[in-house]
PDB file of C-alpha atoms in Angstrom:
ATOM      1  CA  UNK A   1     -19.314  12.370  28.749  1.00 55.00           C
ATOM      2  CA  UNK A   2     -17.971  10.075  25.777  1.00 60.00           C
ATOM      3  CA  UNK A   3     -21.328   9.946  23.652  1.00 74.00           C
ATOM      4  CA  UNK A   4     -21.066  13.274  24.316  1.00 66.00           C
ATOM      5  CA  UNK A   5     -18.153  13.794  22.043  1.00 64.00           C
ATOM      6  CA  UNK A   6     -19.328  10.797  20.101  1.00 70.00           C
ATOM      7  CA  UNK A   7     -21.952  13.168  18.762  1.00 70.00           C
ATOM      8  CA  UNK A   8     -20.339  16.091  18.090  1.00 63.00           C
ATOM      9  CA  UNK A   9     -17.309  14.783  16.348  1.00 76.00           C
ATOM     10  CA  UNK A  10     -20.765  13.791  13.743  1.00 75.00           C
ATOM     11  CA  UNK A  11     -21.747  16.659  13.511  1.00 79.00           C
ATOM     12  CA  UNK A  12     -18.447  18.000  12.173  1.00 80.00           C
ATOM     13  CA  UNK A  13     -18.817  15.055  10.128  1.00 80.00           C
ATOM     14  CA  UNK A  14     -21.898  16.049   8.820  1.00 83.00           C
ATOM     15  CA  UNK A  15     -20.515  19.413   8.090  1.00 86.00           C
ATOM     16  CA  UNK A  16     -17.857  18.317   5.910  1.00 88.00           C
ATOM     17  CA  UNK A  17     -19.393  16.022   4.489  1.00 90.00           C
ATOM     18  CA  UNK A  18     -19.084  17.404   0.509  1.00 92.00           C
ATOM     19  CA  UNK A  19     -15.079  16.850   1.182  1.00 94.00           C
ATOM     20  CA  UNK A  20     -15.581  12.987   1.484  1.00 92.00           C
ATOM     21  CA  UNK A  21     -17.357  12.394  -1.392  1.00 95.00           C
ATOM     22  CA  UNK A  22     -15.766  15.305  -3.700  1.00 96.00           C
ATOM     23  CA  UNK A  23     -12.342  13.493  -2.686  1.00 96.00           C
ATOM     24  CA  UNK A  24     -14.039  10.114  -3.128  1.00 95.00           C
ATOM     25  CA  UNK A  25     -15.206  11.230  -6.829  1.00 97.00           C
ATOM     26  CA  UNK A  26     -11.413  12.162  -7.338  1.00 97.00           C
ATOM     27  CA  UNK A  27     -10.602   9.253  -6.567  1.00 96.00           C
ATOM     28  CA  UNK A  28     -12.647   7.312  -8.434  1.00 97.00           C
ATOM     29  CA  UNK A  29     -11.824   9.690 -11.824  1.00 97.00           C
ATOM     30  CA  UNK A  30      -8.123   8.653 -10.494  1.00 96.00           C
ATOM     31  CA  UNK A  31      -8.596   4.940 -10.252  1.00 96.00           C
ATOM     32  CA  UNK A  32     -10.614   5.490 -14.332  1.00 97.00           C
ATOM     33  CA  UNK A  33      -7.552   6.366 -15.056  1.00 96.00           C
ATOM     34  CA  UNK A  34      -5.300   4.211 -13.808  1.00 96.00           C
ATOM     35  CA  UNK A  35      -7.699   1.668 -15.288  1.00 96.00           C
ATOM     36  CA  UNK A  36      -7.632   3.345 -19.361  1.00 97.00           C
ATOM     37  CA  UNK A  37      -3.485   2.688 -19.042  1.00 96.00           C
ATOM     38  CA  UNK A  38      -1.545   0.007 -16.028  1.00 95.00           C
ATOM     39  CA  UNK A  39       1.306   0.425 -17.806  1.00 95.00           C
ATOM     40  CA  UNK A  40       1.803   4.328 -16.785  1.00 95.00           C
ATOM     41  CA  UNK A  41       0.198   3.709 -13.917  1.00 95.00           C
ATOM     42  CA  UNK A  42       2.426   1.206 -12.450  1.00 95.00           C
ATOM     43  CA  UNK A  43       5.548   3.462 -13.629  1.00 94.00           C
ATOM     44  CA  UNK A  44       3.697   5.895 -11.344  1.00 93.00           C
ATOM     45  CA  UNK A  45       3.992   3.461  -9.252  1.00 93.00           C
ATOM     46  CA  UNK A  46       7.583   2.683  -9.036  1.00 95.00           C
ATOM     47  CA  UNK A  47       7.853   6.195  -9.267  1.00 95.00           C
ATOM     48  CA  UNK A  48       5.618   6.890  -6.248  1.00 93.00           C
ATOM     49  CA  UNK A  49       7.823   4.531  -4.147  1.00 92.00           C
ATOM     50  CA  UNK A  50      11.270   5.798  -5.943  1.00 94.00           C
ATOM     51  CA  UNK A  51      10.730   8.639  -4.125  1.00 96.00           C
ATOM     52  CA  UNK A  52       9.848   7.212  -0.990  1.00 95.00           C
ATOM     53  CA  UNK A  53      13.160   5.589  -1.332  1.00 95.00           C
ATOM     54  CA  UNK A  54      14.819   8.277  -2.572  1.00 95.00           C
ATOM     55  CA  UNK A  55      13.726  10.392   0.978  1.00 96.00           C
ATOM     56  CA  UNK A  56      14.142   7.671   3.242  1.00 94.00           C
ATOM     57  CA  UNK A  57      17.639   7.390   2.084  1.00 94.00           C
ATOM     58  CA  UNK A  58      18.299  11.281   2.600  1.00 94.00           C
ATOM     59  CA  UNK A  59      16.555  10.836   5.989  1.00 94.00           C
ATOM     60  CA  UNK A  60      19.319   7.613   7.208  1.00 92.00           C
ATOM     61  CA  UNK A  61      22.523  10.002   5.129  1.00 92.00           C
ATOM     62  CA  UNK A  62      21.294  13.311   7.600  1.00 92.00           C
ATOM     63  CA  UNK A  63      21.381  10.584  10.879  1.00 91.00           C
ATOM     64  CA  UNK A  64      24.719   9.038   9.887  1.00 90.00           C
ATOM     65  CA  UNK A  65      25.732  11.962  10.935  1.00 88.00           C
ATOM     66  CA  UNK A  66      24.113  13.022  13.870  1.00 87.00           C
ATOM     67  CA  UNK A  67      25.600   9.451  15.592  1.00 81.00           C
ATOM     68  CA  UNK A  68      28.352   9.097  17.403  1.00 74.00           C
ATOM     69  CA  UNK A  69      30.806   6.632  17.352  1.00 76.00           C
ATOM     70  CA  UNK A  70      31.947   5.161  13.960  1.00 74.00           C
ATOM     71  CA  UNK A  71      30.252   1.309  13.520  1.00 75.00           C
ATOM     72  CA  UNK A  72      26.647   3.572  14.475  1.00 81.00           C
ATOM     73  CA  UNK A  73      27.655   6.409  11.028  1.00 86.00           C
ATOM     74  CA  UNK A  74      29.007   3.547   8.869  1.00 86.00           C
ATOM     75  CA  UNK A  75      25.532   1.415  10.078  1.00 86.00           C
ATOM     76  CA  UNK A  76      23.305   4.209   9.000  1.00 88.00           C
ATOM     77  CA  UNK A  77      25.320   5.314   6.552  1.00 90.00           C
ATOM     78  CA  UNK A  78      25.295   2.576   4.268  1.00 92.00           C
ATOM     79  CA  UNK A  79      21.392   2.522   5.116  1.00 91.00           C
ATOM     80  CA  UNK A  80      20.997   5.244   3.617  1.00 93.00           C
ATOM     81  CA  UNK A  81      22.919   4.802   0.810  1.00 95.00           C
ATOM     82  CA  UNK A  82      21.412   1.793  -0.286  1.00 94.00           C
ATOM     83  CA  UNK A  83      17.801   4.141  -0.041  1.00 94.00           C
ATOM     84  CA  UNK A  84      19.029   6.221  -2.127  1.00 95.00           C
ATOM     85  CA  UNK A  85      20.559   3.904  -4.727  1.00 94.00           C
ATOM     86  CA  UNK A  86      17.342   1.959  -4.937  1.00 93.00           C
ATOM     87  CA  UNK A  87      15.311   4.862  -5.642  1.00 94.00           C
ATOM     88  CA  UNK A  88      17.550   5.921  -7.761  1.00 95.00           C
ATOM     89  CA  UNK A  89      17.318   3.276  -9.535  1.00 93.00           C
ATOM     90  CA  UNK A  90      13.932   2.804  -9.956  1.00 94.00           C
ATOM     91  CA  UNK A  91      13.721   6.439 -11.221  1.00 93.00           C
ATOM     92  CA  UNK A  92      16.729   4.968 -13.853  1.00 95.00           C
ATOM     93  CA  UNK A  93      15.255   2.113 -14.828  1.00 94.00           C
ATOM     94  CA  UNK A  94      11.546   1.338 -14.269  1.00 93.00           C
ATOM     95  CA  UNK A  95      10.719  -1.395 -16.130  1.00 92.00           C
ATOM     96  CA  UNK A  96      12.907  -3.575 -14.570  1.00 93.00           C
ATOM     97  CA  UNK A  97      12.083  -1.932 -10.901  1.00 94.00           C
ATOM     98  CA  UNK A  98       8.563  -2.972 -10.942  1.00 95.00           C
ATOM     99  CA  UNK A  99       9.606  -6.438 -12.153  1.00 95.00           C
ATOM    100  CA  UNK A 100      11.239  -6.427  -8.930  1.00 94.00           C
ATOM    101  CA  UNK A 101       8.535  -4.811  -6.357  1.00 93.00           C
ATOM    102  CA  UNK A 102       6.272  -7.383  -8.536  1.00 95.00           C
ATOM    103  CA  UNK A 103       8.590 -10.576  -7.558  1.00 96.00           C
ATOM    104  CA  UNK A 104       8.335  -8.916  -4.192  1.00 94.00           C
ATOM    105  CA  UNK A 105       4.598  -8.144  -4.110  1.00 93.00           C
ATOM    106  CA  UNK A 106       3.854 -12.007  -4.932  1.00 95.00           C
ATOM    107  CA  UNK A 107       6.247 -13.488  -2.430  1.00 96.00           C
ATOM    108  CA  UNK A 108       4.806 -11.103   0.208  1.00 95.00           C
ATOM    109  CA  UNK A 109       0.787 -12.208  -0.896  1.00 94.00           C
ATOM    110  CA  UNK A 110       1.799 -16.115  -0.312  1.00 96.00           C
ATOM    111  CA  UNK A 111       3.669 -15.481   2.835  1.00 96.00           C
ATOM    112  CA  UNK A 112       0.457 -13.399   4.277  1.00 95.00           C
ATOM    113  CA  UNK A 113      -1.752 -16.166   2.735  1.00 94.00           C
ATOM    114  CA  UNK A 114      -0.013 -18.844   4.451  1.00 96.00           C
ATOM    115  CA  UNK A 115       0.267 -17.348   7.609  1.00 95.00           C
ATOM    116  CA  UNK A 116      -4.366 -16.143   7.478  1.00 93.00           C
ATOM    117  CA  UNK A 117      -4.179 -19.998   7.152  1.00 95.00           C
ATOM    118  CA  UNK A 118      -2.246 -20.888  10.279  1.00 94.00           C
ATOM    119  CA  UNK A 119      -3.839 -18.556  12.436  1.00 91.00           C
ATOM    120  CA  UNK A 120      -6.881 -19.813  11.338  1.00 90.00           C
ATOM    121  CA  UNK A 121      -6.531 -23.075  11.766  1.00 92.00           C
ATOM    122  CA  UNK A 122      -5.465 -22.062  14.933  1.00 90.00           C
ATOM    123  CA  UNK A 123      -8.625 -20.521  16.070  1.00 88.00           C
ATOM    124  CA  UNK A 124     -10.800 -23.910  14.576  1.00 85.00           C
ATOM    125  CA  UNK A 125     -12.519 -24.261  17.638  1.00 81.00           C
ATOM    126  CA  UNK A 126     -14.241 -20.438  17.597  1.00 81.00           C
ATOM    127  CA  UNK A 127     -16.864 -18.902  14.797  1.00 85.00           C
ATOM    128  CA  UNK A 128     -15.889 -17.887  11.862  1.00 85.00           C
ATOM    129  CA  UNK A 129     -12.447 -19.046  11.387  1.00 88.00           C
ATOM    130  CA  UNK A 130     -12.970 -20.719   8.098  1.00 90.00           C
ATOM    131  CA  UNK A 131     -13.304 -17.623   6.734  1.00 91.00           C
ATOM    132  CA  UNK A 132      -9.514 -16.123   7.712  1.00 90.00           C
ATOM    133  CA  UNK A 133      -8.850 -19.728   5.900  1.00 93.00           C
ATOM    134  CA  UNK A 134     -10.639 -19.058   3.188  1.00 94.00           C
ATOM    135  CA  UNK A 135      -8.938 -15.264   3.081  1.00 93.00           C
ATOM    136  CA  UNK A 136      -5.364 -16.840   3.970  1.00 92.00           C
ATOM    137  CA  UNK A 137      -6.522 -19.298   0.718  1.00 95.00           C
ATOM    138  CA  UNK A 138      -7.485 -16.638  -1.807  1.00 94.00           C
ATOM    139  CA  UNK A 139      -4.611 -14.455  -1.067  1.00 92.00           C
ATOM    140  CA  UNK A 140      -1.768 -17.553  -1.544  1.00 95.00           C
ATOM    141  CA  UNK A 141      -3.691 -18.257  -5.114  1.00 96.00           C
ATOM    142  CA  UNK A 142      -3.771 -14.468  -5.743  1.00 93.00           C
ATOM    143  CA  UNK A 143       0.307 -14.838  -4.993  1.00 93.00           C
ATOM    144  CA  UNK A 144       0.780 -17.404  -7.125  1.00 96.00           C
ATOM    145  CA  UNK A 145      -0.974 -16.265  -9.767  1.00 94.00           C
ATOM    146  CA  UNK A 146       0.703 -13.192  -9.384  1.00 94.00           C
ATOM    147  CA  UNK A 147       4.423 -15.192  -9.524  1.00 95.00           C
ATOM    148  CA  UNK A 148       3.130 -17.305 -12.390  1.00 96.00           C
ATOM    149  CA  UNK A 149       2.940 -14.323 -14.601  1.00 95.00           C
ATOM    150  CA  UNK A 150       6.145 -12.600 -13.822  1.00 94.00           C
ATOM    151  CA  UNK A 151       7.937 -11.224 -15.289  1.00 91.00           C
ATOM    152  CA  UNK A 152       5.422  -9.689 -18.157  1.00 92.00           C
ATOM    153  CA  UNK A 153       2.812  -9.075 -15.559  1.00 93.00           C
ATOM    154  CA  UNK A 154       5.012  -6.361 -14.218  1.00 93.00           C
ATOM    155  CA  UNK A 155       4.547  -4.771 -16.925  1.00 92.00           C
ATOM    156  CA  UNK A 156       0.924  -3.653 -15.839  1.00 94.00           C
ATOM    157  CA  UNK A 157       0.054  -5.401 -12.325  1.00 93.00           C
ATOM    158  CA  UNK A 158       1.161  -2.485  -9.791  1.00 92.00           C
ATOM    159  CA  UNK A 159      -0.996  -0.313 -11.950  1.00 93.00           C
ATOM    160  CA  UNK A 160      -3.881  -2.743 -11.715  1.00 94.00           C
ATOM    161  CA  UNK A 161      -3.021  -3.031  -8.042  1.00 91.00           C
ATOM    162  CA  UNK A 162      -3.134   1.006  -8.515  1.00 92.00           C
ATOM    163  CA  UNK A 163      -6.192   1.162  -9.801  1.00 94.00           C
ATOM    164  CA  UNK A 164      -7.944  -1.059  -7.429  1.00 94.00           C
ATOM    165  CA  UNK A 165      -6.464   0.090  -4.465  1.00 93.00           C
ATOM    166  CA  UNK A 166      -7.750   4.076  -6.222  1.00 94.00           C
ATOM    167  CA  UNK A 167     -11.345   2.568  -6.903  1.00 95.00           C
ATOM    168  CA  UNK A 168     -12.357   0.723  -4.257  1.00 94.00           C
ATOM    169  CA  UNK A 169     -11.139   4.138  -1.588  1.00 95.00           C
ATOM    170  CA  UNK A 170     -13.042   6.292  -3.685  1.00 94.00           C
ATOM    171  CA  UNK A 171     -16.063   4.765  -4.090  1.00 96.00           C
ATOM    172  CA  UNK A 172     -15.937   4.461  -0.277  1.00 93.00           C
ATOM    173  CA  UNK A 173     -15.429   7.748  -0.013  1.00 93.00           C
ATOM    174  CA  UNK A 174     -18.713   9.041  -1.744  1.00 95.00           C
ATOM    175  CA  UNK A 175     -20.982   6.433   0.388  1.00 94.00           C
ATOM    176  CA  UNK A 176     -18.979   7.605   3.668  1.00 91.00           C
ATOM    177  CA  UNK A 177     -19.676  10.597   3.004  1.00 91.00           C
ATOM    178  CA  UNK A 178     -22.954  10.731   1.799  1.00 91.00           C
ATOM    179  CA  UNK A 179     -23.604   8.053   5.588  1.00 88.00           C
ATOM    180  CA  UNK A 180     -22.803  10.845   7.236  1.00 85.00           C
ATOM    181  CA  UNK A 181     -24.574  13.458   5.064  1.00 85.00           C
ATOM    182  CA  UNK A 182     -28.075  12.567   6.840  1.00 74.00           C
TER     183      UNK A 182
END
């Protein structure tokens, strides 16, 4: 039965293969635009995060009025207010916000890399543990490079990450679309 379900799902994907390719090409075009002007791509990234924070803040504030009890209202309202202020900050001063986001990115990369090295070393008797450690070391180094270039690189680093992500997502969808076509 699972085999029949998988065949039906694969058939549905085959019918839509062109949509995957088209979306992939659109994302590749967007990645080229982002690569062409990393500063604008960085500002767009900051605005995107700002919109998400504003929406989250509004949801928190609406939820604050739905809960009972002063202590619950206060914590939800304060959270909503902080999210809303952070979102507004991203719109009012995108350059300063990009510096803050870049520093947070650097810290997150270092922490994630150290964690990956730790996990890889704990898996040492197993096969492939070295690749996990290697991945962690590369992530720590990437975080350190971002950190050492901060705050100057905050003008372009978020745009670069966006451009690279759009490129790989686009390429993946193009390859996937042509792969399910046959």
